[in-house]
Short mmCIF file of C-alpha atoms in Angstrom, two decimals:
data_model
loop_
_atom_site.label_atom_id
_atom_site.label_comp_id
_atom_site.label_asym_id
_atom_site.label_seq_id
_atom_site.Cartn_x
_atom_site.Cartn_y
_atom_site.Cartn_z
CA UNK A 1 132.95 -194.02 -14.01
CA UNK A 2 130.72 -191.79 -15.53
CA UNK A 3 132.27 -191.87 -18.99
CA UNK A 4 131.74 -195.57 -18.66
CA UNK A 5 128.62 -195.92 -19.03
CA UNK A 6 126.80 -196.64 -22.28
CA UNK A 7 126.07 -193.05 -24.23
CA UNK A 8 121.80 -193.69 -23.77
CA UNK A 9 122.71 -193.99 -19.71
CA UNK A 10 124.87 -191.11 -19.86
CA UNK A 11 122.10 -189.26 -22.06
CA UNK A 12 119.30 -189.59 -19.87
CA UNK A 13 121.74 -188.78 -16.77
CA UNK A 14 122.36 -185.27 -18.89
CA UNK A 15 118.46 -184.67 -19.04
CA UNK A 16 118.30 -183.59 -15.45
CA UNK A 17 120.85 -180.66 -16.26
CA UNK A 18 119.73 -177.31 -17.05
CA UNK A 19 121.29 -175.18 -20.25
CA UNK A 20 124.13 -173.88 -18.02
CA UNK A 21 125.37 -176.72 -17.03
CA UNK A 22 125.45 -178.09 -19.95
CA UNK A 23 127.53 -175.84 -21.22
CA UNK A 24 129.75 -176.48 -18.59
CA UNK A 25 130.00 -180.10 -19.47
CA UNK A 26 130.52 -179.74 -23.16
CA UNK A 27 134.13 -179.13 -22.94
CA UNK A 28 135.70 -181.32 -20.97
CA UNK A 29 135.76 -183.87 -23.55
CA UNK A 30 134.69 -185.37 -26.85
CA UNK A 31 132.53 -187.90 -26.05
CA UNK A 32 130.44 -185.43 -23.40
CA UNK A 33 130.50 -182.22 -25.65
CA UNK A 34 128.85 -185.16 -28.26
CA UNK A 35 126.42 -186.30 -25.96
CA UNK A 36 125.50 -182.82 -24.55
CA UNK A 37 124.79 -181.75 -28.03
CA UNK A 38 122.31 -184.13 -28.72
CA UNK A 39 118.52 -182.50 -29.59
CA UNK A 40 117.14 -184.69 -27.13
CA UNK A 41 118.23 -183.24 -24.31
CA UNK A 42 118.09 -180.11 -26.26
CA UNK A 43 114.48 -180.69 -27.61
CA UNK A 44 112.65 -180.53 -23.69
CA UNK A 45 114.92 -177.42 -22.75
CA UNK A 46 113.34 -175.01 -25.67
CA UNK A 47 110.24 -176.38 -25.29
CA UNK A 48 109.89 -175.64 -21.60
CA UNK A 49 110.40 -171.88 -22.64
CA UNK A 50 107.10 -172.13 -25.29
CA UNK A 51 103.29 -172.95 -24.27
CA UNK A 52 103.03 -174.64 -27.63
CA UNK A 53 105.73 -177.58 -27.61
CA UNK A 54 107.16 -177.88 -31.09
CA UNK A 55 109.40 -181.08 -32.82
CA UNK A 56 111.62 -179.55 -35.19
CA UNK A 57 114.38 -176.80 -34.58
CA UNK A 58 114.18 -175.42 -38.04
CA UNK A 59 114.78 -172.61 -38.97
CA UNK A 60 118.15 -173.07 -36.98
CA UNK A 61 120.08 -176.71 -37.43
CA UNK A 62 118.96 -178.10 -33.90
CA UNK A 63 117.86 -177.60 -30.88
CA UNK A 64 120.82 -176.34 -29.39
CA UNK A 65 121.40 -173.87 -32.16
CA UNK A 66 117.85 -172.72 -31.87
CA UNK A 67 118.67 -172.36 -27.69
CA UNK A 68 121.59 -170.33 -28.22
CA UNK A 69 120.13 -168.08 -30.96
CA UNK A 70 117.79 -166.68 -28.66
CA UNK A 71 119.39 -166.93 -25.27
CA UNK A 72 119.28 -165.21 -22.84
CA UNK A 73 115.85 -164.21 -24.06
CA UNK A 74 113.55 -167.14 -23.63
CA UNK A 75 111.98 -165.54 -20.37
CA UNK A 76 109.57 -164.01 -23.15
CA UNK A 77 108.06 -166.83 -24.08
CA UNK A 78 108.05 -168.07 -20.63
CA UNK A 79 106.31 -165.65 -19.08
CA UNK A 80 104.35 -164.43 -22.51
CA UNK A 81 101.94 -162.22 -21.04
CA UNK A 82 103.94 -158.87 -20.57
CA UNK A 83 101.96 -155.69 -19.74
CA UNK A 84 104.13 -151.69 -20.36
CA UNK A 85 103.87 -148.46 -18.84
CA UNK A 86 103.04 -146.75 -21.80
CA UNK A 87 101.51 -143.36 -21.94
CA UNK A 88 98.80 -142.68 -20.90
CA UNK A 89 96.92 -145.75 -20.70
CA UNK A 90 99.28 -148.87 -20.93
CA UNK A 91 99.79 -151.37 -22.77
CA UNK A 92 99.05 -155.29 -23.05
CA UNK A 93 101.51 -157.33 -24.84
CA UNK A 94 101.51 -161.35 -26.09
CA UNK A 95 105.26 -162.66 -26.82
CA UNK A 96 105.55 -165.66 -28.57
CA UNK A 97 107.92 -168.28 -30.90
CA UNK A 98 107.42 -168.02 -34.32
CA UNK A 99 108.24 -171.01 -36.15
CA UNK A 100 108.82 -169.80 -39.59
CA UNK A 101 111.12 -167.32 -39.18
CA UNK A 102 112.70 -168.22 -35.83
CA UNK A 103 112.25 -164.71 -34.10
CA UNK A 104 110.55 -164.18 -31.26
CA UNK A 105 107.56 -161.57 -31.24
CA UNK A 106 105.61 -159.68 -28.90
CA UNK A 107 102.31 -158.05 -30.32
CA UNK A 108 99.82 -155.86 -29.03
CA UNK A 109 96.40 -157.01 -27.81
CA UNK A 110 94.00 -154.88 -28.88
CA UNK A 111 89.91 -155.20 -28.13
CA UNK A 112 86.96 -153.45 -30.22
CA UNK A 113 83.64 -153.17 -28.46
CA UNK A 114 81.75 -154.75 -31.08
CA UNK A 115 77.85 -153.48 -31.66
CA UNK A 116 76.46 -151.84 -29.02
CA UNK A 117 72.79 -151.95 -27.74
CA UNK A 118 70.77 -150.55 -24.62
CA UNK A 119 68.51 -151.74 -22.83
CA UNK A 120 66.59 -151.78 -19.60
CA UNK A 121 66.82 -154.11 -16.35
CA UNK A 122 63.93 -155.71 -15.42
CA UNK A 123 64.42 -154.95 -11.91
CA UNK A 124 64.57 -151.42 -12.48
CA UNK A 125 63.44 -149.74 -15.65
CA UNK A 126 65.74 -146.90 -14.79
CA UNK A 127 68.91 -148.85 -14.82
CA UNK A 128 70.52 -149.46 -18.17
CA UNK A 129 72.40 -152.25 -19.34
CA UNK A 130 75.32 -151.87 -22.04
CA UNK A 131 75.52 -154.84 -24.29
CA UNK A 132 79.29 -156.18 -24.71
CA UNK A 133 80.24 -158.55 -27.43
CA UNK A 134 83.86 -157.84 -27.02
CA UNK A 135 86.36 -159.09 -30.55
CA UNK A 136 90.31 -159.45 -28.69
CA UNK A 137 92.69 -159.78 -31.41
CA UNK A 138 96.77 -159.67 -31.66
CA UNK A 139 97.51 -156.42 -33.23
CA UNK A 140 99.66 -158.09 -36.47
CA UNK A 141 100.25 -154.82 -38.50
CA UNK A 142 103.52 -154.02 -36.45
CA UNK A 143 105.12 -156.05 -33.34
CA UNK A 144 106.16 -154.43 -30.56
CA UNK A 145 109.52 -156.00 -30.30
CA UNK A 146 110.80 -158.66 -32.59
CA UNK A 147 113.61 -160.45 -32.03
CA UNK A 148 115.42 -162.30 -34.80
CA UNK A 149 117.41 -165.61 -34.32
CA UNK A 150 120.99 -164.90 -33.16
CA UNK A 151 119.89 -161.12 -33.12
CA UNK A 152 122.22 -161.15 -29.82
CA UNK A 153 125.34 -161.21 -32.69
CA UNK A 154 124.23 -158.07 -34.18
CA UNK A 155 123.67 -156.46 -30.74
CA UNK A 156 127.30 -154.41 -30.58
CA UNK A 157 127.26 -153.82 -34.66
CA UNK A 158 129.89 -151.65 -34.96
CA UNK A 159 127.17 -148.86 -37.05
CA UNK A 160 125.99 -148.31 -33.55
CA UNK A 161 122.71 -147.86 -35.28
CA UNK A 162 119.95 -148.08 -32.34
CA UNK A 163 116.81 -150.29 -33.03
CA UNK A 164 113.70 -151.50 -31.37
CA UNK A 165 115.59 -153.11 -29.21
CA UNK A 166 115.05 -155.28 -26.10
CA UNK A 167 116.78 -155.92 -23.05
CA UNK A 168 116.21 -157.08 -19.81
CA UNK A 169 117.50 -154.65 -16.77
CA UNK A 170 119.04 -155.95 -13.75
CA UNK A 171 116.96 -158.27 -11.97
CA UNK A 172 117.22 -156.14 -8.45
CA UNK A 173 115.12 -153.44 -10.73
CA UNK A 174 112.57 -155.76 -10.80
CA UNK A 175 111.65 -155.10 -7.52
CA UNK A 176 111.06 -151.38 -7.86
CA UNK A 177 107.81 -149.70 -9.51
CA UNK A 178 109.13 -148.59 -12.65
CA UNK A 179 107.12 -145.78 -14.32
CA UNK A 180 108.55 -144.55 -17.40
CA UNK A 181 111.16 -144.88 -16.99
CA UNK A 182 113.44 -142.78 -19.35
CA UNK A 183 117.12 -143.88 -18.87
CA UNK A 184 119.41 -145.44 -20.93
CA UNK A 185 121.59 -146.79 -18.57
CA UNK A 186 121.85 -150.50 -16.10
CA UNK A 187 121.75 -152.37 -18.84
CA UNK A 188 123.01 -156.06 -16.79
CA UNK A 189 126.85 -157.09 -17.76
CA UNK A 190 126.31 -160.40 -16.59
CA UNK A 191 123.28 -163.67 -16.64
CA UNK A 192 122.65 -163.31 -12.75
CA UNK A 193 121.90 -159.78 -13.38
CA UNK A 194 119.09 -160.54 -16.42
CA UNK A 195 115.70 -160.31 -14.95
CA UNK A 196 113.13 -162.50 -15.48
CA UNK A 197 110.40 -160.53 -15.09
CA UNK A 198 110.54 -157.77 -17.12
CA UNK A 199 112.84 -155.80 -20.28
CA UNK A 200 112.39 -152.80 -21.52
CA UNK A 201 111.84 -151.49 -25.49
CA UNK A 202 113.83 -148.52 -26.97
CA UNK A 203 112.83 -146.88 -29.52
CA UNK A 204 114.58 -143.90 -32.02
CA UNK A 205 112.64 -141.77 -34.17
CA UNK A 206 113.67 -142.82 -37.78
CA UNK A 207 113.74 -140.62 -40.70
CA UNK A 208 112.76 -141.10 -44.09
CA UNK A 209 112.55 -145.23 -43.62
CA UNK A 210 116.17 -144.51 -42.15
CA UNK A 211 118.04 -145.90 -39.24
CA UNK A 212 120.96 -143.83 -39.60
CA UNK A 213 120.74 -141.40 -36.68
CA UNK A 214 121.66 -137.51 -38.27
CA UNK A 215 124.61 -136.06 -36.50
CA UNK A 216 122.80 -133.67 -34.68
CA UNK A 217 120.74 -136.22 -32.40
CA UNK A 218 123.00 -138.32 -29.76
CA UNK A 219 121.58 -141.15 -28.50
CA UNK A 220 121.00 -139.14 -25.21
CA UNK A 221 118.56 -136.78 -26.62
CA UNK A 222 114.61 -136.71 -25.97
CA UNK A 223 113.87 -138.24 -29.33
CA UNK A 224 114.02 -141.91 -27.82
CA UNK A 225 111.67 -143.63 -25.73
CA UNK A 226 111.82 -146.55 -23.36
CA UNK A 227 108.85 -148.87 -22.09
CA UNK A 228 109.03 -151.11 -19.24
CA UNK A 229 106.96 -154.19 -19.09
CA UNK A 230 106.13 -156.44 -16.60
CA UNK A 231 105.05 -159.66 -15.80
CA UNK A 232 103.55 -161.43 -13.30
CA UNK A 233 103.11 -165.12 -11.64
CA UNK A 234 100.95 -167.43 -14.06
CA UNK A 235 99.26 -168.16 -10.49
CA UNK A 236 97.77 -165.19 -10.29
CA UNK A 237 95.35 -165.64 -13.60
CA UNK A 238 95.50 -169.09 -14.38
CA UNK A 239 91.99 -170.39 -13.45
CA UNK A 240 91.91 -173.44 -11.02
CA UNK A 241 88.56 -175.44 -9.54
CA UNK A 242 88.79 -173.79 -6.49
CA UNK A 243 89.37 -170.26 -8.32
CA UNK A 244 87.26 -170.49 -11.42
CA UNK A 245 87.19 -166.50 -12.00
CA UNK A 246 90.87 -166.01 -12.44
CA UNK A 247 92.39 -164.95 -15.52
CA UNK A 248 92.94 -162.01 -18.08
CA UNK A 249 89.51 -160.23 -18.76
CA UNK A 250 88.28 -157.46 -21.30
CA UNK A 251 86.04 -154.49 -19.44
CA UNK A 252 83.70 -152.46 -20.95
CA UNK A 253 84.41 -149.03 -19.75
CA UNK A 254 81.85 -147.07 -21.84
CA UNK A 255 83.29 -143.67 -22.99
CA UNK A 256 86.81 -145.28 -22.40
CA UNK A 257 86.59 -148.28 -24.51
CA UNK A 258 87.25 -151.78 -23.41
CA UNK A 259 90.49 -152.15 -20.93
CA UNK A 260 92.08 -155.24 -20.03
CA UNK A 261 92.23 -156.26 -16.31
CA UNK A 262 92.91 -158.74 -14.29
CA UNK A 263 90.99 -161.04 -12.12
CA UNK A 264 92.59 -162.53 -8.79
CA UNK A 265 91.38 -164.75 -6.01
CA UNK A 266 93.61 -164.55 -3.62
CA UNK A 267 93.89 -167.30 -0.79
CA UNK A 268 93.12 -165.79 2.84
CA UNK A 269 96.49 -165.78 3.87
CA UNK A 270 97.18 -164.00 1.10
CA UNK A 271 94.70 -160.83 0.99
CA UNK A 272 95.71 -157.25 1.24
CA UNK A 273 93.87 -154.85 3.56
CA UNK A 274 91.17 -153.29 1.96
CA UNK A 275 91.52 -149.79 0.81
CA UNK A 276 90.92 -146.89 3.41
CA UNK A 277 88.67 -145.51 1.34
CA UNK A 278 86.26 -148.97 1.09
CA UNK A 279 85.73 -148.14 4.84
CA UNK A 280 82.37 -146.50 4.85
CA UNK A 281 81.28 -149.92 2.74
CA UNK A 282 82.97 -152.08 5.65
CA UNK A 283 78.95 -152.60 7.32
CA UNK A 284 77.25 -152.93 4.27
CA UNK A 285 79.86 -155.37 3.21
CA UNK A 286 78.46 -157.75 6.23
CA UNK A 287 75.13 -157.09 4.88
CA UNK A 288 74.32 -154.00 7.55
CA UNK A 289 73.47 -150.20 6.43
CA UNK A 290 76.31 -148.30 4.49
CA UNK A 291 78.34 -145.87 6.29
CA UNK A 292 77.94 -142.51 8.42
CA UNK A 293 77.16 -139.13 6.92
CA UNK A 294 79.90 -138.02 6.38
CA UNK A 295 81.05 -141.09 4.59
CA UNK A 296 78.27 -140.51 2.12
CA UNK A 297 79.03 -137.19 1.70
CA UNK A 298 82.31 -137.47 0.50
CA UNK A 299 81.14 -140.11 -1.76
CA UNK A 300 78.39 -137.73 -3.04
CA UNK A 301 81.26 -134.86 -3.26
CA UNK A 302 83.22 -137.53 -5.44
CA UNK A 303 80.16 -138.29 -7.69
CA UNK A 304 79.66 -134.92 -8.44
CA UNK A 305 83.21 -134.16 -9.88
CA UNK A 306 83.15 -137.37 -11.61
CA UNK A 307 80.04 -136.45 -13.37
CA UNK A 308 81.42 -132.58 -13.22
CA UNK A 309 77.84 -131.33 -11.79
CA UNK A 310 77.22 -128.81 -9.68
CA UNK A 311 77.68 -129.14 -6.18
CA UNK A 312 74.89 -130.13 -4.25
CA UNK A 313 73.45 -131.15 -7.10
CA UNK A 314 73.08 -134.66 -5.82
CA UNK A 315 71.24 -136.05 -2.18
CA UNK A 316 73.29 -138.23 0.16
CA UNK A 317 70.18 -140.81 0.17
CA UNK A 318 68.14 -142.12 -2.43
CA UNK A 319 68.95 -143.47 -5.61
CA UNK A 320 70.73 -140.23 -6.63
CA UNK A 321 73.77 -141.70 -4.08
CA UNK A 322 73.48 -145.66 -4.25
CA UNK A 323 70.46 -148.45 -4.91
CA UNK A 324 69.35 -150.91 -1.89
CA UNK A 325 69.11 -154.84 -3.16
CA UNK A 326 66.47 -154.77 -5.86
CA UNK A 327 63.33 -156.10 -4.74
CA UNK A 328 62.60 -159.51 -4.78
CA UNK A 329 59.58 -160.88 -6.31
CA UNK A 330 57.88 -164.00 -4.62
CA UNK A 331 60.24 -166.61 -6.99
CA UNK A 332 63.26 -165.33 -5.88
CA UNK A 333 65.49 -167.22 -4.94
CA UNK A 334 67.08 -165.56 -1.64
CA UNK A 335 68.73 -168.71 0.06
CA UNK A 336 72.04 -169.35 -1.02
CA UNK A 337 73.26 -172.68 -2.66
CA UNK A 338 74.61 -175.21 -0.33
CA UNK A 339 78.24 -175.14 -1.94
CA UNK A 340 78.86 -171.57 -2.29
CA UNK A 341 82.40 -170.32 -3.90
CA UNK A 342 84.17 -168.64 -1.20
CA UNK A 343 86.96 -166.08 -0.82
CA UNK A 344 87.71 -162.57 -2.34
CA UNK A 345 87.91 -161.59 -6.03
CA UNK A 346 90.02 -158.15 -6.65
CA UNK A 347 90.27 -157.11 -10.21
CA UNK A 348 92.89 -154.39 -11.62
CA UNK A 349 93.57 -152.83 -14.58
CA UNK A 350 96.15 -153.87 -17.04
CA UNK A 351 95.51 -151.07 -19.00
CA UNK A 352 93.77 -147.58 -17.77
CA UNK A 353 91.90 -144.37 -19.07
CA UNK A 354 92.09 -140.77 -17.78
CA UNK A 355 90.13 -141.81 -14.61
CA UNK A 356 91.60 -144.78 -13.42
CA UNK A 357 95.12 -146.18 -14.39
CA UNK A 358 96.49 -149.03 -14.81
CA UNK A 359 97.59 -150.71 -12.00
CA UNK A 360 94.74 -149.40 -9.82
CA UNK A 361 91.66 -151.62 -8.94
CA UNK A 362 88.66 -151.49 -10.64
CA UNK A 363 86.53 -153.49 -8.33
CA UNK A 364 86.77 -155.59 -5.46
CA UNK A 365 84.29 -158.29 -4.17
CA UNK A 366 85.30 -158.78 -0.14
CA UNK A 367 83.12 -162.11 -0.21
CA UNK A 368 81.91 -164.48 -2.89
CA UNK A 369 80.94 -166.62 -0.07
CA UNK A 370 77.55 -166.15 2.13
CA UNK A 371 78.83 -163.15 3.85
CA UNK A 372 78.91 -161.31 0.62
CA UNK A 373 75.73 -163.12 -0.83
CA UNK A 374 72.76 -160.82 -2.22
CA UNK A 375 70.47 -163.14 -4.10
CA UNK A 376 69.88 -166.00 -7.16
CA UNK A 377 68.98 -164.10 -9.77
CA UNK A 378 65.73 -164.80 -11.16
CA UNK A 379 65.78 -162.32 -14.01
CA UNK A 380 65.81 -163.79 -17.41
CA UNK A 381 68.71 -162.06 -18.54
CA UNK A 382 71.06 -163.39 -15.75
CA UNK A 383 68.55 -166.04 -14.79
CA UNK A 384 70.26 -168.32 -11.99
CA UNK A 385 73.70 -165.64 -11.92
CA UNK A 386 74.69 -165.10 -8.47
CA UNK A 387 74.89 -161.76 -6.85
CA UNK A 388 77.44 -160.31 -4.23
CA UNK A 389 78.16 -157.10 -2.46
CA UNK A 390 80.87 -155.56 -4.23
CA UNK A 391 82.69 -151.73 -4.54
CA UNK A 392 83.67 -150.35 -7.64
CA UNK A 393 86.65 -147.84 -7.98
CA UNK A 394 85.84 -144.25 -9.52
CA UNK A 395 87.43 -141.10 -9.73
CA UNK A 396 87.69 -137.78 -11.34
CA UNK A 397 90.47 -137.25 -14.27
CA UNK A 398 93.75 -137.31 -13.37
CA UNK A 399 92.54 -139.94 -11.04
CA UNK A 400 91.78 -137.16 -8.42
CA UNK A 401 89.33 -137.67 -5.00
CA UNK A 402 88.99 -141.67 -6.11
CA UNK A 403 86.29 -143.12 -4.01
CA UNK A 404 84.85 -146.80 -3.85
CA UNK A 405 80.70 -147.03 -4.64
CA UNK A 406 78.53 -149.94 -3.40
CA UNK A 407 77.80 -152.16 -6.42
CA UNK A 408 76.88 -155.66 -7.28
CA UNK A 409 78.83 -158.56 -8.97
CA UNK A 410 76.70 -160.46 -11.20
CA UNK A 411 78.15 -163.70 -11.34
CA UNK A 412 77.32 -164.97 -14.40
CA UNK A 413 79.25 -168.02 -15.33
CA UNK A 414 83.16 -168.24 -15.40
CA UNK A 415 84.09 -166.61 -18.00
CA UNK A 416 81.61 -163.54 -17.84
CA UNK A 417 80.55 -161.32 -15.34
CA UNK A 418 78.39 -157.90 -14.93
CA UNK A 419 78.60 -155.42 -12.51
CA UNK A 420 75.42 -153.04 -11.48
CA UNK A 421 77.67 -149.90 -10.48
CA UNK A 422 74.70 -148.60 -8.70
CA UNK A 423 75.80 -144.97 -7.96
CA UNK A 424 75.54 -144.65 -12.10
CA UNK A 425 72.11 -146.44 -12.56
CA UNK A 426 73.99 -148.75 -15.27
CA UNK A 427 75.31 -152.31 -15.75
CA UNK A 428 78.60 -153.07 -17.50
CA UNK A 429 79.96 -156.19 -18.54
CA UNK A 430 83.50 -158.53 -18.30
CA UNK A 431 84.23 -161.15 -20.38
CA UNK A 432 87.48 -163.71 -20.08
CA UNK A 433 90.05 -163.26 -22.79
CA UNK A 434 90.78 -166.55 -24.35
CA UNK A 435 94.88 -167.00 -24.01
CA UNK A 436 95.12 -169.92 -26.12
#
């Protein structure tokens, strides 16, 4: 019956099939495996793997040529945000289609601070404020990976020369926390084994422009490396109207440079327990006093080997340990807005310095909401921003006796934010990286 039907019916039936199946109807006769060749059923397949939709196949024939040239591969483009475990301090990484040669690339993002200027906050002449004009740019000098239209041909040359290349390990891998990892081995035999969610990069050293590989070196010696990157769900920073703050943000991290993070807002069903170490914040957070003694002393203890002073070289009160809301002045405005944004944001690092790594957060906001609410601004430089109760995550190098400080989220607008890290007297800045 189904061969009956007139070849546009029969078309538009095909539509609803994904690549696999398609392939499975091709060959059981003529008039199908013409049909199921067609670029417009082909067309909507490639383009659900690419942000940017595009009409032509070229450089390949069509759009089933241009399919198979880079399958099973097209989770790259899917996913396109990929972030590696590359030492020390990780690595952020956009993959994308590239028209004109057909290959698929993944580049670097990369992030100068741009000029930098002090200056003091009007609230407190002793607290400085870091200017941040970040410029976030695709490092085009050298991809990471590049793969070239039916590279997958060339992938068991008989040279055995090794390259730059990718390959996606076994999808159960995915669920383990992968940290350089250095074998060469699970590489999946078949589709159901291909992750989706993250590949891995191996690289050779080459010699003299060279990818011959001298006799001497075997492809299990130390002079390879392999990166693992990862993705994660586009839910967790594509920006909605009920979570405006989400996305992929640059930091300004001082001494460190600018590091990529990113910023969630998890629904309440959703939220992790807050850290252990958060727990001497836990009354402050519900806008009480901070936490006992001893609390503050092993935040002070932390402080001090951050800052590699002396010990007992700071006080447990005061400024020296952590600032109080700054004072209002009569135009304040304390009351909150009738609408307030509720929830939790948590921000964590993409990418990481000696202190904190990647993976770790750098600052979590319990409430947005009026449980977490501070003031209006009324400052001219964040004139109208609102301010929460927040914690930001320090620690000493090698990420040793990490600690959470009180400090407040200056809310900006949604695509920049400052944070008064007030056991450091100094306010640093975020601002959203632009995907598109």
């Amino acid at each position: 019956p189904l061969l009956q039907l007139p070849t546009e019916l029969i078309q538009h039936i095909l539509t609803f099939l994904d690549a696999h199946h398609l392939a499975c109807i091709a060959p059981v006769c003529r008039r199908l495996r013409d049909i199921s060749y067609h670029d417009t059923i082909w067309q909507p397949i490639v383009n659900d793997f690419i942000p940017n939709a595009i009409s032509e196949p070229s450089p390949a024939k069509s759009f089933r040529e241009l399919y198979i040239g880079h399958h099973p591969h097209w989770f790259l483009t899917k996913q396109y945000i990929w972030f590696g475990d590359t030492e020390p301090m990780g690595k952020l990484l956009l993959a994308r289609f590239d028209q004109k040669t057909g290959a698929i690339t993944a580049h670097s993002i990369a992030a100068t601070r741009g000029p930098h200027t002090l200056s003091f906050w009007e609230k407190d002449s002793e607290v400085i404020i870091h200017s941040f004009e970040p410029r976030v740019t695709l490092d085009l000098h050298k991809p990471a990976m590049r793969l070239h239209l039916n590279s997958w041909q060339n992938q068991d040359s008989s040279h055995g020369n090794p390259s730059d290349r990718a390959y996606a390990p076994r999808s159960t891998y995915s669920k383990e926390t992968n940290d350089r990892y250095s074998s060469a081995g699970h590489r999946p035999s078949t589709l159901d084994e291909v992750s989706q969610n993250n590949f891995r990069i191996r690289k050779w050293v080459e010699y003299t422009g060279r990818r011959t590989i001298p006799s001497w070196i075997t492809i299990s010696s130390g002079s390879k490396d392999i990166t693992t990157y990862a993705s994660m769900p586009a839910s967790c920073y594509t920006p909605t109207p009920q979570k405006p703050w989400q996305g992929i943000w640059c930091g300004d991290y001082s001494g460190h440079g600018c590091e990529f993070l990113v910023i969630t807002q998890p629904d309440p069903d959703q939220e992790s327990p807050l850290p252990s170490r958060m727990d001497w914040l836990r009354e402050w957070f519900r806008g009480g006093r901070r936490g006992s003694v001893g609390s503050n002393q092993s935040f002070v203890t932390a402080m001090e080997e951050l800052l590699d002073l002396p010990e007992g070289t700071l006080t447990e009160a005061g400024t020296d340990v952590g600032y109080d809301s700054p004072p209002a002045s009569p135009s304040s405005a304390m009351h909150d807005i009738e609408d307030p944004p509720t929830g939790r944001i948590e921000a964590i690092k993409l990418t990481g310095d000696p202190n904190i790594p990647r993976g770790e957060y750098t600052f979590i906001a319990p409430d947005i909401g009026r449980g977490g609410f501070i003031r209006i601004a009324d400052e001219e430089m964040f004139q109208g921003a609102r301010v929460v109760r927040s914690a930001g995550h320090m620690a000493g190098r090698g990420f040793q006796r990490d600690q959470y400080t009180p400090s407040q989220l200056i809310m900006i607008s949604h695509d920049r934010l400052a944070q008064f890290w007030e056991g450091f007297g100094h306010i640093s800045y975020y601002q959203r990286v632009d995907l598109d």
